[in-house]
Coordinates of C-alpha atoms and ligand atoms in Angstrom, one line a residue:
M1 CA -2.8 29.3 37.7
S2 CA -2.4 32.8 39.0
S3 CA -4.2 33.5 42.3
P4 CA -5.7 36.9 43.1
P5 CA -4.0 39.0 45.9
L6 CA -4.7 37.7 49.4
G7 CA -6.8 40.7 50.4
D8 CA -9.1 40.5 47.3
S9 CA -9.7 36.8 47.8
L10 CA -10.7 37.4 51.3
N11 CA -13.0 40.3 50.2
N12 CA -14.7 38.2 47.7
T13 CA -15.2 35.1 49.7
N14 CA -16.0 36.1 53.2
K15 CA -17.6 39.4 54.0
T16 CA -17.5 39.0 57.7
F17 CA -13.8 39.0 57.8
L18 CA -13.7 42.1 55.7
F19 CA -11.4 44.3 57.8
L20 CA -9.4 41.7 59.6
T21 CA -6.3 40.9 57.6
I22 CA -4.9 38.0 59.5
K23 CA -6.8 35.7 61.9
P24 CA -6.1 32.1 62.8
N25 CA -9.2 31.1 60.9
D26 CA -7.9 32.8 57.7
L27 CA -4.8 30.7 57.8
V28 CA -6.8 27.6 58.3
S29 CA -9.1 28.5 55.4
L30 CA -6.2 29.3 53.1
F31 CA -4.5 26.1 54.1
L32 CA -7.6 24.1 53.4
K33 CA -8.2 25.8 50.0
G34 CA -4.7 24.9 49.0
G35 CA -5.2 21.3 50.2
L36 CA -8.5 21.1 48.3
T37 CA -6.8 22.3 45.1
I38 CA -4.0 19.8 45.4
S39 CA -6.4 16.9 46.2
T40 CA -8.6 17.8 43.2
F41 CA -5.6 17.7 41.0
F42 CA -4.5 14.3 42.2
L43 CA -8.1 13.1 41.9
V44 CA -8.2 14.2 38.3
T45 CA -4.8 12.6 37.4
L46 CA -5.8 9.4 39.2
F47 CA -9.1 9.3 37.2
F48 CA -7.3 9.7 33.8
Y49 CA -4.4 7.6 34.8
P50 CA -5.3 4.4 32.8
S51 CA -5.8 6.3 29.6
L52 CA -2.8 8.5 29.9
S53 CA -0.5 5.7 30.8
N54 CA 1.5 3.8 28.1
H55 CA 3.1 1.5 30.5
Y56 CA 0.2 -0.5 31.9
Y57 CA 1.8 -1.7 35.1
N58 CA 1.0 -5.3 35.8
P59 CA 2.9 -6.4 38.9
T60 CA 2.4 -10.1 38.3
N61 CA 3.5 -10.2 34.6
S62 CA 5.5 -7.3 33.5
I63 CA 6.3 -8.9 30.1
T64 CA 2.8 -8.9 28.7
T65 CA 2.8 -5.3 27.3
F66 CA 6.1 -5.9 25.5
H67 CA 4.8 -9.1 23.8
Q68 CA 1.5 -7.4 22.9
N69 CA 3.4 -4.8 20.9
I70 CA 5.3 -7.4 19.0
F71 CA 2.2 -9.5 18.2
Q72 CA 0.1 -6.6 17.2
R73 CA 2.7 -5.6 14.6
Q74 CA 2.8 -9.2 13.2
T75 CA -0.9 -9.8 13.0
T76 CA -3.1 -7.5 11.0
T77 CA -6.1 -9.4 9.9
T78 CA -7.4 -10.5 13.2
T79 CA -8.9 -9.5 16.5
T80 CA -6.2 -9.8 19.1
T81 CA -7.2 -10.1 22.6
R82 CA -4.9 -9.8 25.6
T83 CA -5.8 -13.3 26.8
N84 CA -4.8 -14.9 23.4
I85 CA -1.4 -13.3 23.5
I86 CA -0.7 -14.4 27.0
N87 CA -1.9 -17.9 26.3
Y88 CA 0.1 -18.3 23.1
E89 CA 3.2 -17.5 25.0
L90 CA 2.4 -19.8 27.9
E91 CA 1.0 -22.6 25.7
E92 CA 3.0 -25.7 24.7
P93 CA 4.6 -25.3 21.3
T94 CA 2.6 -26.8 18.5
N95 CA 3.2 -30.5 18.1
I96 CA 1.9 -33.2 15.8
S97 CA -1.1 -34.0 18.1
H98 CA -2.4 -30.4 17.5
I99 CA -3.0 -31.1 13.8
L100 CA -6.1 -32.7 12.5
F101 CA -5.6 -34.2 9.0
G102 CA -8.4 -34.4 6.5
I103 CA -7.5 -36.6 3.5
G104 CA -9.8 -36.6 0.5
G105 CA -10.1 -40.3 -0.5
S106 CA -12.4 -42.6 -2.3
T107 CA -13.3 -46.3 -1.6
T108 CA -12.5 -47.2 -5.2
T109 CA -9.0 -45.9 -5.3
W110 CA -7.9 -46.2 -1.7
D111 CA -6.3 -49.6 -2.1
T112 CA -4.0 -48.3 -4.9
R113 CA -3.4 -44.8 -3.3
R114 CA -3.1 -45.6 0.3
Y115 CA 0.5 -46.3 0.0
Y116 CA 1.3 -42.6 -0.1
T117 CA -0.6 -41.8 3.1
E118 CA 0.8 -44.9 4.9
L119 CA 4.3 -43.7 4.2
W120 CA 3.9 -40.7 6.6
W121 CA 0.9 -41.7 8.7
Q122 CA 1.9 -42.7 12.3
P123 CA -1.1 -44.4 13.9
D124 CA 0.0 -43.6 17.4
A125 CA 0.8 -39.9 16.7
T126 CA -1.0 -38.4 13.8
R127 CA -4.7 -37.5 14.1
G128 CA -7.2 -37.3 11.4
F129 CA -9.4 -39.2 8.9
V130 CA -9.6 -40.3 5.3
W131 CA -13.0 -39.0 4.0
L132 CA -14.8 -41.5 1.7
E133 CA -17.8 -41.0 -0.5
K134 CA -19.4 -44.2 0.8
E135 CA -18.8 -47.1 3.3
P136 CA -16.1 -49.5 2.0
D137 CA -17.4 -52.8 0.6
E138 CA -18.1 -55.4 3.3
N139 CA -15.4 -57.7 2.0
Q140 CA -12.9 -54.8 2.0
T141 CA -11.3 -54.7 5.4
W142 CA -9.9 -51.3 6.4
P143 CA -6.1 -51.6 6.8
G144 CA -4.8 -50.8 10.3
T145 CA -1.9 -48.9 8.8
S146 CA -4.2 -46.5 7.1
P147 CA -5.8 -43.5 9.0
P148 CA -9.3 -44.3 10.2
Y149 CA -12.0 -43.3 7.7
M150 CA -15.2 -41.3 7.8
V151 CA -18.0 -41.2 5.3
S152 CA -18.7 -37.7 3.9
S153 CA -22.3 -36.5 4.1
D154 CA -24.5 -36.2 1.0
T155 CA -23.7 -33.2 -1.3
S156 CA -26.4 -33.7 -3.9
S157 CA -28.2 -30.5 -2.9
F158 CA -25.2 -28.3 -3.8
K159 CA -24.6 -26.6 -7.1
Y160 CA -21.7 -27.6 -9.3
T161 CA -21.5 -26.0 -12.8
C162 CA -17.9 -26.5 -14.0
W163 CA -18.4 -28.6 -17.1
Y164 CA -15.0 -30.2 -17.1
G165 CA -14.8 -30.9 -13.4
S166 CA -16.2 -33.5 -11.0
R167 CA -18.8 -33.0 -8.3
S168 CA -16.6 -34.7 -5.8
A169 CA -14.9 -31.3 -5.4
I170 CA -17.8 -30.3 -3.2
R171 CA -17.4 -33.2 -0.9
I172 CA -13.6 -32.6 -0.6
A173 CA -14.2 -28.9 0.1
R174 CA -16.5 -29.8 2.9
I175 CA -14.0 -32.0 4.7
V176 CA -12.7 -29.0 6.7
K177 CA -16.2 -28.3 7.9
E178 CA -17.0 -31.9 8.7
S179 CA -13.6 -32.3 10.5
F180 CA -14.3 -29.1 12.5
E181 CA -17.8 -30.3 13.4
L182 CA -16.4 -33.5 15.0
G183 CA -15.5 -31.1 17.9
L184 CA -12.2 -32.9 18.8
S185 CA -10.3 -31.4 21.6
N186 CA -7.0 -29.5 21.4
V187 CA -7.0 -29.0 17.6
R188 CA -5.0 -26.0 16.5
W189 CA -4.7 -26.6 12.8
F190 CA -6.8 -28.4 10.2
V191 CA -4.5 -29.8 7.4
M192 CA -6.1 -30.9 4.2
G193 CA -4.4 -33.2 1.7
D194 CA -5.1 -35.5 -1.2
D195 CA -4.8 -39.3 -1.1
D196 CA -1.6 -39.0 -3.1
T197 CA 0.0 -36.3 -0.9
V198 CA 3.1 -37.3 1.0
F199 CA 3.5 -35.1 4.0
F200 CA 6.7 -34.7 6.0
P201 CA 4.9 -34.3 9.4
D202 CA 7.9 -33.0 11.5
N203 CA 8.5 -30.2 9.0
L204 CA 4.8 -29.4 8.8
V205 CA 4.9 -29.0 12.6
T206 CA 8.0 -26.8 12.3
V207 CA 6.3 -24.6 9.8
L208 CA 3.0 -24.3 11.5
S209 CA 4.5 -23.6 14.9
K210 CA 6.0 -20.4 13.5
Y211 CA 2.4 -19.0 13.4
D212 CA 0.1 -18.1 16.3
H213 CA -2.7 -20.6 16.0
N214 CA -5.0 -18.3 17.9
Q215 CA -5.0 -16.1 14.8
M216 CA -6.6 -16.7 11.4
Y217 CA -4.1 -18.3 9.1
Y218 CA -4.3 -20.0 5.8
V219 CA -0.9 -21.6 4.9
G220 CA 0.1 -23.5 1.8
G221 CA 1.7 -23.2 -1.6
N222 CA 1.1 -22.4 -5.3
S223 CA 1.3 -24.6 -8.3
E224 CA 4.7 -24.7 -10.1
S225 CA 2.8 -24.4 -13.3
V226 CA 2.0 -21.0 -14.6
E227 CA -0.8 -22.4 -16.7
Q228 CA -2.4 -23.8 -13.6
D229 CA -2.0 -20.6 -11.7
L230 CA -3.6 -18.7 -14.5
I231 CA -6.5 -21.1 -14.9
H232 CA -7.0 -21.4 -11.1
F233 CA -5.5 -18.7 -8.9
Y234 CA -2.1 -17.5 -7.8
T235 CA -3.7 -16.6 -4.5
M236 CA -4.7 -20.1 -3.5
A237 CA -3.1 -23.0 -1.8
Y238 CA -3.2 -26.0 -4.0
G239 CA -5.0 -28.9 -2.4
G240 CA -2.6 -31.6 -3.5
G241 CA 0.4 -29.9 -2.0
G242 CA -1.8 -29.6 1.1
F243 CA -2.8 -26.6 3.2
A244 CA -3.4 -25.7 6.8
I245 CA -6.2 -23.6 8.3
S246 CA -5.9 -22.4 11.9
Y247 CA -8.7 -23.1 14.3
P248 CA -10.1 -19.6 14.4
L249 CA -10.2 -19.4 10.6
A250 CA -11.9 -22.8 10.4
K251 CA -14.5 -21.6 12.9
E252 CA -15.4 -18.7 10.6
L253 CA -15.2 -20.8 7.5
V254 CA -17.6 -23.5 8.6
N255 CA -20.3 -20.8 9.1
I256 CA -20.2 -19.6 5.5
L257 CA -18.9 -22.7 3.7
D258 CA -22.2 -24.3 2.5
G259 CA -23.6 -21.1 1.0
C260 CA -20.3 -20.2 -0.3
I261 CA -19.9 -23.5 -2.2
D262 CA -23.0 -22.6 -4.2
R263 CA -21.7 -19.1 -4.9
Y264 CA -18.5 -20.5 -6.4
S265 CA -20.2 -23.4 -8.2
Q266 CA -18.3 -22.6 -11.4
F267 CA -14.9 -23.4 -10.0
Y268 CA -13.3 -26.7 -10.8
G269 CA -11.5 -27.7 -7.6
S270 CA -12.2 -28.0 -3.9
D271 CA -9.1 -25.9 -3.1
Q272 CA -10.4 -23.0 -5.3
K273 CA -13.7 -23.1 -3.6
I274 CA -12.0 -23.0 -0.2
Q275 CA -9.8 -20.1 -1.1
S276 CA -12.8 -18.2 -2.5
C277 CA -14.7 -18.6 0.8
I278 CA -11.6 -17.6 2.8
S279 CA -11.3 -14.5 0.7
E280 CA -14.8 -13.5 1.8
I281 CA -13.5 -13.7 5.4
G282 CA -10.7 -11.4 4.3
V283 CA -7.8 -13.7 5.0
Q284 CA -4.9 -14.1 2.5
L285 CA -2.8 -17.1 1.8
T286 CA 0.5 -17.3 3.7
K287 CA 2.8 -18.9 1.2
E288 CA 5.4 -21.5 2.4
L289 CA 7.9 -22.8 0.0
G290 CA 7.9 -26.4 1.3
F291 CA 4.5 -27.3 0.1
H292 CA 4.8 -29.0 -3.3
Q293 CA 1.9 -29.5 -5.7
V294 CA 4.4 -30.9 -8.2
D295 CA 2.5 -29.8 -11.3
I296 CA 5.2 -30.9 -13.7
R297 CA 5.8 -33.8 -16.1
G298 CA 8.8 -36.0 -16.6
N299 CA 11.8 -36.1 -14.4
P300 CA 11.5 -34.1 -11.2
Y301 CA 15.3 -34.2 -10.6
G302 CA 15.9 -30.5 -11.3
L303 CA 13.1 -29.5 -8.9
L304 CA 14.4 -31.6 -6.0
A305 CA 18.1 -30.9 -6.6
S306 CA 17.5 -27.1 -6.2
H307 CA 15.0 -27.0 -3.3
P308 CA 14.8 -23.5 -1.7
I309 CA 16.0 -23.1 1.8
A310 CA 12.7 -24.0 3.5
P311 CA 11.5 -27.2 5.3
L312 CA 10.2 -29.8 3.0
V313 CA 6.5 -30.1 3.9
S314 CA 4.9 -32.1 1.1
L315 CA 5.2 -33.8 -2.2
H316 CA 2.3 -34.6 -4.5
H317 CA 1.6 -36.0 -8.0
L318 CA 4.4 -38.6 -7.6
D319 CA 2.4 -40.9 -9.9
Y320 CA 2.7 -38.4 -12.7
V321 CA 6.5 -37.9 -12.6
D322 CA 9.4 -40.3 -13.0
P323 CA 10.6 -42.1 -9.8
I324 CA 12.6 -39.5 -7.9
F325 CA 15.6 -41.8 -7.7
P326 CA 16.5 -43.5 -11.0
N327 CA 16.3 -47.2 -11.7
I328 CA 14.1 -48.0 -8.8
T329 CA 10.3 -48.1 -8.5
R330 CA 8.3 -45.1 -7.5
V331 CA 7.4 -46.6 -4.2
D332 CA 11.0 -47.5 -3.3
S333 CA 12.3 -44.1 -4.4
I334 CA 9.9 -42.3 -2.0
E335 CA 10.8 -44.7 0.8
K336 CA 14.4 -43.9 0.1
L337 CA 13.8 -40.1 0.5
V338 CA 11.9 -40.9 3.7
T339 CA 15.0 -42.6 5.2
S340 CA 16.9 -39.3 4.8
Y341 CA 13.9 -37.5 6.3
K342 CA 13.9 -39.7 9.3
S343 CA 17.6 -39.0 9.9
D344 CA 17.3 -35.2 9.8
P345 CA 13.8 -33.9 8.8
G346 CA 14.9 -30.3 8.7
R347 CA 17.8 -30.8 6.4
T348 CA 16.0 -33.0 3.8
L349 CA 16.5 -31.5 0.3
Q350 CA 18.2 -28.4 1.8
H351 CA 20.5 -27.0 -0.8
S352 CA 24.1 -26.1 -0.2
F353 CA 27.2 -25.7 -2.4
C354 CA 31.0 -25.4 -2.1
Y355 CA 34.1 -25.1 -4.2
D356 CA 37.5 -26.9 -4.4
L357 CA 39.8 -24.1 -5.5
N358 CA 42.8 -26.4 -5.9
R359 CA 41.0 -28.4 -8.6
N360 CA 38.5 -25.7 -9.7
W361 CA 35.5 -27.9 -8.9
S362 CA 32.0 -26.8 -7.9
I363 CA 29.9 -29.0 -5.8
S364 CA 26.1 -28.7 -5.2
I365 CA 24.3 -30.8 -2.7
S366 CA 20.6 -31.4 -2.1
W367 CA 20.9 -33.1 1.2
G368 CA 19.5 -36.6 1.5
Y369 CA 18.9 -36.7 -2.3
S370 CA 21.6 -35.8 -4.7
L371 CA 25.0 -34.2 -5.3
E372 CA 26.4 -32.6 -8.4
L373 CA 30.1 -32.3 -9.2
Y374 CA 31.2 -29.8 -11.9
S375 CA 34.8 -29.8 -13.0
Y376 CA 34.8 -26.1 -13.4
L377 CA 33.8 -23.0 -11.3
L378 CA 30.1 -21.9 -11.4
T379 CA 28.6 -18.9 -9.7
A380 CA 26.2 -19.4 -6.8
K381 CA 23.4 -18.0 -9.0
D382 CA 23.9 -20.8 -11.5
L383 CA 24.1 -23.4 -8.8
E384 CA 20.9 -22.4 -7.1
T385 CA 19.0 -22.6 -10.3
G386 CA 17.6 -26.1 -11.1
F387 CA 18.0 -28.0 -14.4
R388 CA 15.0 -28.1 -16.5
T389 CA 14.6 -31.9 -16.5
F390 CA 10.8 -31.7 -16.7
K391 CA 8.0 -30.3 -18.8
T392 CA 5.0 -28.1 -18.0
W393 CA 1.9 -29.8 -16.6
R394 CA -0.7 -29.1 -19.1
S395 CA 1.0 -28.5 -22.4
W396 CA 4.2 -30.5 -22.0
Q397 CA 6.3 -27.5 -23.0
D398 CA 9.8 -26.5 -21.9
E399 CA 8.5 -23.4 -20.0
P400 CA 7.2 -21.4 -18.2
F401 CA 7.3 -22.3 -14.5
T402 CA 6.8 -20.2 -11.4
F403 CA 10.6 -20.4 -10.8
N404 CA 13.7 -20.1 -12.9
T405 CA 15.3 -23.1 -14.5
R406 CA 18.4 -23.6 -16.7
P407 CA 18.5 -25.9 -19.7
V408 CA 20.2 -29.3 -19.8
S409 CA 23.1 -28.8 -22.1
N410 CA 24.0 -31.2 -25.0
D411 CA 27.7 -30.7 -24.3
P412 CA 28.6 -33.4 -21.7
C413 CA 31.6 -31.3 -20.5
E414 CA 29.1 -28.6 -19.2
M415 CA 27.0 -31.0 -17.3
P416 CA 27.9 -32.2 -13.8
L417 CA 28.5 -35.7 -12.6
V418 CA 25.5 -36.8 -10.6
Y419 CA 25.5 -38.7 -7.4
F420 CA 22.5 -40.0 -5.6
M421 CA 22.0 -40.6 -1.9
D422 CA 23.1 -44.1 -1.0
R423 CA 22.8 -44.1 2.8
V424 CA 22.5 -41.7 5.7
E425 CA 23.6 -42.4 9.2
N426 CA 23.5 -40.4 12.4
V427 CA 26.9 -40.2 13.9
G428 CA 26.2 -38.6 17.2
G429 CA 26.5 -35.0 18.4
S430 CA 23.5 -34.0 16.2
M431 CA 25.5 -34.9 13.1
T432 CA 24.8 -37.0 10.1
R433 CA 27.1 -38.6 7.5
S434 CA 25.4 -39.2 4.2
R435 CA 27.0 -41.0 1.2
Y436 CA 26.2 -40.1 -2.4
K437 CA 27.1 -42.6 -5.1
R438 CA 27.8 -41.7 -8.7
Y439 CA 25.0 -42.6 -11.2
V440 CA 26.9 -43.2 -14.4
D441 CA 25.8 -41.2 -17.5
Y442 CA 22.8 -39.6 -15.8
F443 CA 22.8 -36.7 -18.3
G444 CA 24.1 -38.9 -21.2
K445 CA 27.6 -39.8 -22.0
E446 CA 30.1 -38.2 -19.6
C447 CA 32.9 -35.8 -20.6
E448 CA 36.1 -37.8 -21.2
K449 CA 38.2 -34.7 -20.4
N450 CA 37.4 -34.8 -16.8
K451 CA 39.4 -37.9 -15.9
Q452 CA 40.2 -36.7 -12.4
A453 CA 36.5 -36.1 -11.6
L454 CA 35.4 -39.3 -13.2
A455 CA 37.5 -41.2 -10.7
V456 CA 35.3 -40.0 -7.8
Q457 CA 32.7 -42.8 -7.2
Y458 CA 31.4 -41.7 -3.8
V459 CA 31.1 -38.5 -1.9
D460 CA 30.5 -38.4 1.9
V461 CA 28.9 -35.4 3.4
S462 CA 28.9 -34.5 7.1
A463 CA 26.3 -32.1 8.3
S464 CA 24.8 -31.0 11.5
H465 CA 21.1 -31.4 12.1
I466 CA 18.8 -28.5 11.2
L467 CA 16.8 -28.2 14.3
P468 CA 13.3 -26.6 14.3
H469 CA 14.3 -23.4 16.0
F470 CA 16.6 -22.6 13.0
W471 CA 13.6 -21.8 10.9
K472 CA 12.2 -19.3 13.4
K473 CA 13.8 -16.3 11.8
V474 CA 12.2 -13.9 14.2
E475 CA 12.7 -15.2 17.7
F476 CA 11.3 -13.8 20.9
P477 CA 13.8 -12.5 23.3
K478 CA 15.1 -15.2 25.6
V479 CA 15.5 -12.8 28.6
E480 CA 12.3 -11.1 29.8
P481 CA 12.7 -7.4 29.7
Q482 CA 12.4 -5.8 33.2
F483 CA 10.4 -2.6 33.4
K484 CA 11.6 -0.4 36.3
A485 CA 8.8 1.8 37.7
P486 CA 10.0 5.3 37.1
F487 CA 10.1 7.6 40.2
L488 CA 8.1 10.4 38.5
G489 CA 5.1 10.2 36.3
F490 CA 1.9 8.2 36.2
T491 CA 3.3 5.1 37.8
K492 CA 2.8 2.9 40.8
T493 CA 4.8 5.4 42.9
A494 CA 2.3 8.1 42.0
E495 CA -0.6 5.9 42.9
V496 CA 0.9 5.1 46.3
W497 CA 1.5 8.8 47.0
N498 CA -1.9 9.9 45.8
S499 CA -3.6 7.5 48.2
R500 CA -1.4 8.6 51.1
A501 CA -2.1 12.3 50.3
C502 CA -5.8 11.4 50.1
M503 CA -5.8 9.7 53.5
I504 CA -4.0 12.5 55.1
G505 CA -6.4 15.1 53.6
L506 CA -9.4 13.2 54.7
I507 CA -8.2 12.8 58.3
G508 CA -7.1 16.4 58.3
T509 CA -10.7 17.5 57.4
F510 CA -12.1 15.6 60.4
I511 CA -9.5 17.1 62.7
V512 CA -10.2 20.6 61.5
E513 CA -14.0 20.1 61.9
L514 CA -13.4 18.8 65.5
I515 CA -11.2 21.8 66.4
I516 CA -13.1 24.8 64.9
N517 CA -16.6 23.3 64.9
K518 CA -17.3 24.1 61.3
G519 CA -17.5 22.0 58.2
I520 CA -14.7 22.5 55.6
L521 CA -17.0 24.3 53.1
Q522 CA -18.2 26.7 55.8
V523 CA -14.7 27.6 56.7
I524 CA -13.8 28.5 53.1
G525 CA -16.9 30.6 52.9
V526 CA -19.4 28.6 51.0
E527 CA -22.9 28.8 52.4
I528 CA -23.9 25.3 53.2
G529 CA -27.3 23.5 53.3
K530 CA -28.4 24.7 49.8
G531 CA -26.6 22.1 47.6
L532 CA -24.9 23.7 44.6
D533 CA -27.6 26.3 44.4
L534 CA -28.1 25.9 40.7
P535 CA -30.9 28.0 39.2
L536 CA -33.1 25.1 38.2
Ligands
NAG601 C1 1.6 -31.9 22.6 O1 1.2 -30.8 23.4 C2 0.2 -31.1 24.3 C3 -0.2 -29.9 25.1 O2 -1.1 -29.1 24.3 C4 0.8 -32.1 25.3 O3 -0.2 -32.5 26.3 C5 1.2 -33.4 24.5 O4 1.8 -34.3 25.4 C6 2.2 -33.0 23.4 N1 2.4 -34.2 22.6 C7 3.5 -34.5 22.1 C8 3.6 -35.7 21.2 O5 4.6 -33.9 22.4
NAG602 C1 -16.0 -57.4 -2.9 O1 -17.3 -57.8 -3.3 C2 -17.7 -57.2 -4.5 C3 -19.1 -57.6 -4.8 O2 -19.9 -57.5 -3.7 C4 -16.8 -57.6 -5.7 O3 -17.1 -56.9 -6.9 C5 -15.4 -57.2 -5.3 O4 -14.4 -57.6 -6.3 C6 -15.0 -57.8 -3.9 N1 -13.7 -57.2 -3.5 C7 -12.8 -57.9 -3.0 C8 -11.5 -57.2 -2.6 O5 -12.9 -59.1 -2.8
NAG603 C1 19.5 -50.5 -12.6 O1 19.2 -51.6 -11.7 C2 19.5 -52.8 -12.2 C3 19.0 -53.9 -11.2 O2 18.6 -53.3 -10.0 C4 21.1 -52.9 -12.3 O3 21.5 -54.1 -12.8 C5 21.5 -51.8 -13.2 O4 22.9 -51.7 -13.2 C6 21.0 -50.5 -12.7 N1 21.4 -49.4 -13.7 C7 22.1 -48.4 -13.4 C8 22.4 -47.4 -14.5 O5 22.5 -48.2 -12.3
NAG604 C1 41.6 -22.5 -11.9 O1 41.1 -21.4 -12.5 C2 42.0 -20.3 -12.6 C3 41.3 -19.1 -13.2 O2 40.0 -19.4 -13.6 C4 43.2 -20.7 -13.3 O3 44.1 -19.7 -13.3 C5 43.9 -21.9 -12.7 O4 44.9 -22.4 -13.4 C6 42.8 -23.1 -12.5 N1 43.4 -24.1 -11.8 C7 43.4 -25.4 -12.2 C8 43.9 -26.4 -11.3 O5 42.8 -25.7 -13.2

């Protein structure tokens, strides 16, 4: 700002002092004008301070802004509020009691299917219900080892037009709504499953605790079957593998679900209807590799022996595939896998491999399940690809699947020796030792040339526990960043100095008025008593 020459300004503003160049009053007036200008400037900066400032200064919790930035980058589909962010940070991590399970059951099949649920259900820890189409028969006592049951409400008024499907899909789709409407406290996630879904609850908690339950999330997995994904959708979580809906999403979903079920009456399954409704809300599926619909036929060995590096969350359709361990019943074989899971939930089915370069052996391990010994060297790429020991779900063909497979060779010298988990023990220090026992002729007659390898009957594997934090690939900083208030700029310092200047200015005006008997506006030459003198 360029100010006019001193004489001019006096000329213009105060005619009575026209010929007097310097008087004490002039100095005072000049001083006051300067003071007023500076005060006005500070006032304006103070006024715009909150909108100009990037660093919102919060003396009680200086970390909030930092976290807010991280979270806003992670979540795009939702309305983030400050309170949510702070709460999520301060809240307890998600545990099993924050999950409400909804299992689609039926009175007629529960007695034969309940075994699957009872394998993982912990009456004193897991929360949820089996939803039945009607009250169980009076002579049918409800087992104490099963989850408590609820009877679904009537769905006869809904439309269902899929000619090859069953109306029960409507009832199953509405479980999430009926579960929500129970209004139970402290529920962060609604997890849906079938009566033949085997969940691995610790891993489910591990997976869900990666996500902010205050946001809208829909978490699950696809079918392994390309045919299924084409007929249904690639974009949906398959109900048998189970899926999770966060509380805020469930809250939106229950509002539209009933009308939505009619809009998608042509769809076969409850999971398809749920996904269609969620797509109306604008939320997409977050795929997690540990949910397994198991849409395959035959021997699931190849699938389980090459599990991706992801916590094992669920297995389904175990009635439709061979027992997962050979030569024992289905039930015993799942129980066997559960013993591994109980020793180290995070490591169950996790795949690793190693080489013995003295003997040129390759070894591939699916922890807690099986081990393969090759008497030659294989690349990592081969070892991570599972053997195609199974067929496609609908057409019983060799392919395709939604993942790569390699064929089982007729040449016994190309096939590995196979060992199955025999026992697992915790050996202290967060370590397990698991023993794998050779299963003779698993892939047919073994190669006679590999005498040295054939002599190996057992393999012991030592491994450290995979603890839940391992899976949190993006971790929040352990040390809270400290923001130092800069000395210059729109900061706390500025605010303090602004207020001080303001006080000094205010008191100064009073003093001046006392001494020279004039108001400040009078002194600088503004005629007072006429307001702003606007030509109205
Ligand atoms: C789960 O977290 C809640 C806090 O939301 C806590 O009260 C409860 O004790 C926790 N339960 C377990 C089993 O850790
Ligand atoms: C229960 O009673 C019904 C008839 O009321 C009968 O058909 C059914 O077999 C009985 N079930 C059991 C477990 O006794
Ligand atoms: C299968 O189990 C039976 C009895 O449990 C046993 O006698 C037989 O040797 C087993 N077969 C194999 C190939 O291990
Ligand atoms: C291992 O393989 C390398 C090259 O592939 C070969 O030179 C070496 O002799 C083999 N060692 C044994 C013990 O077979």
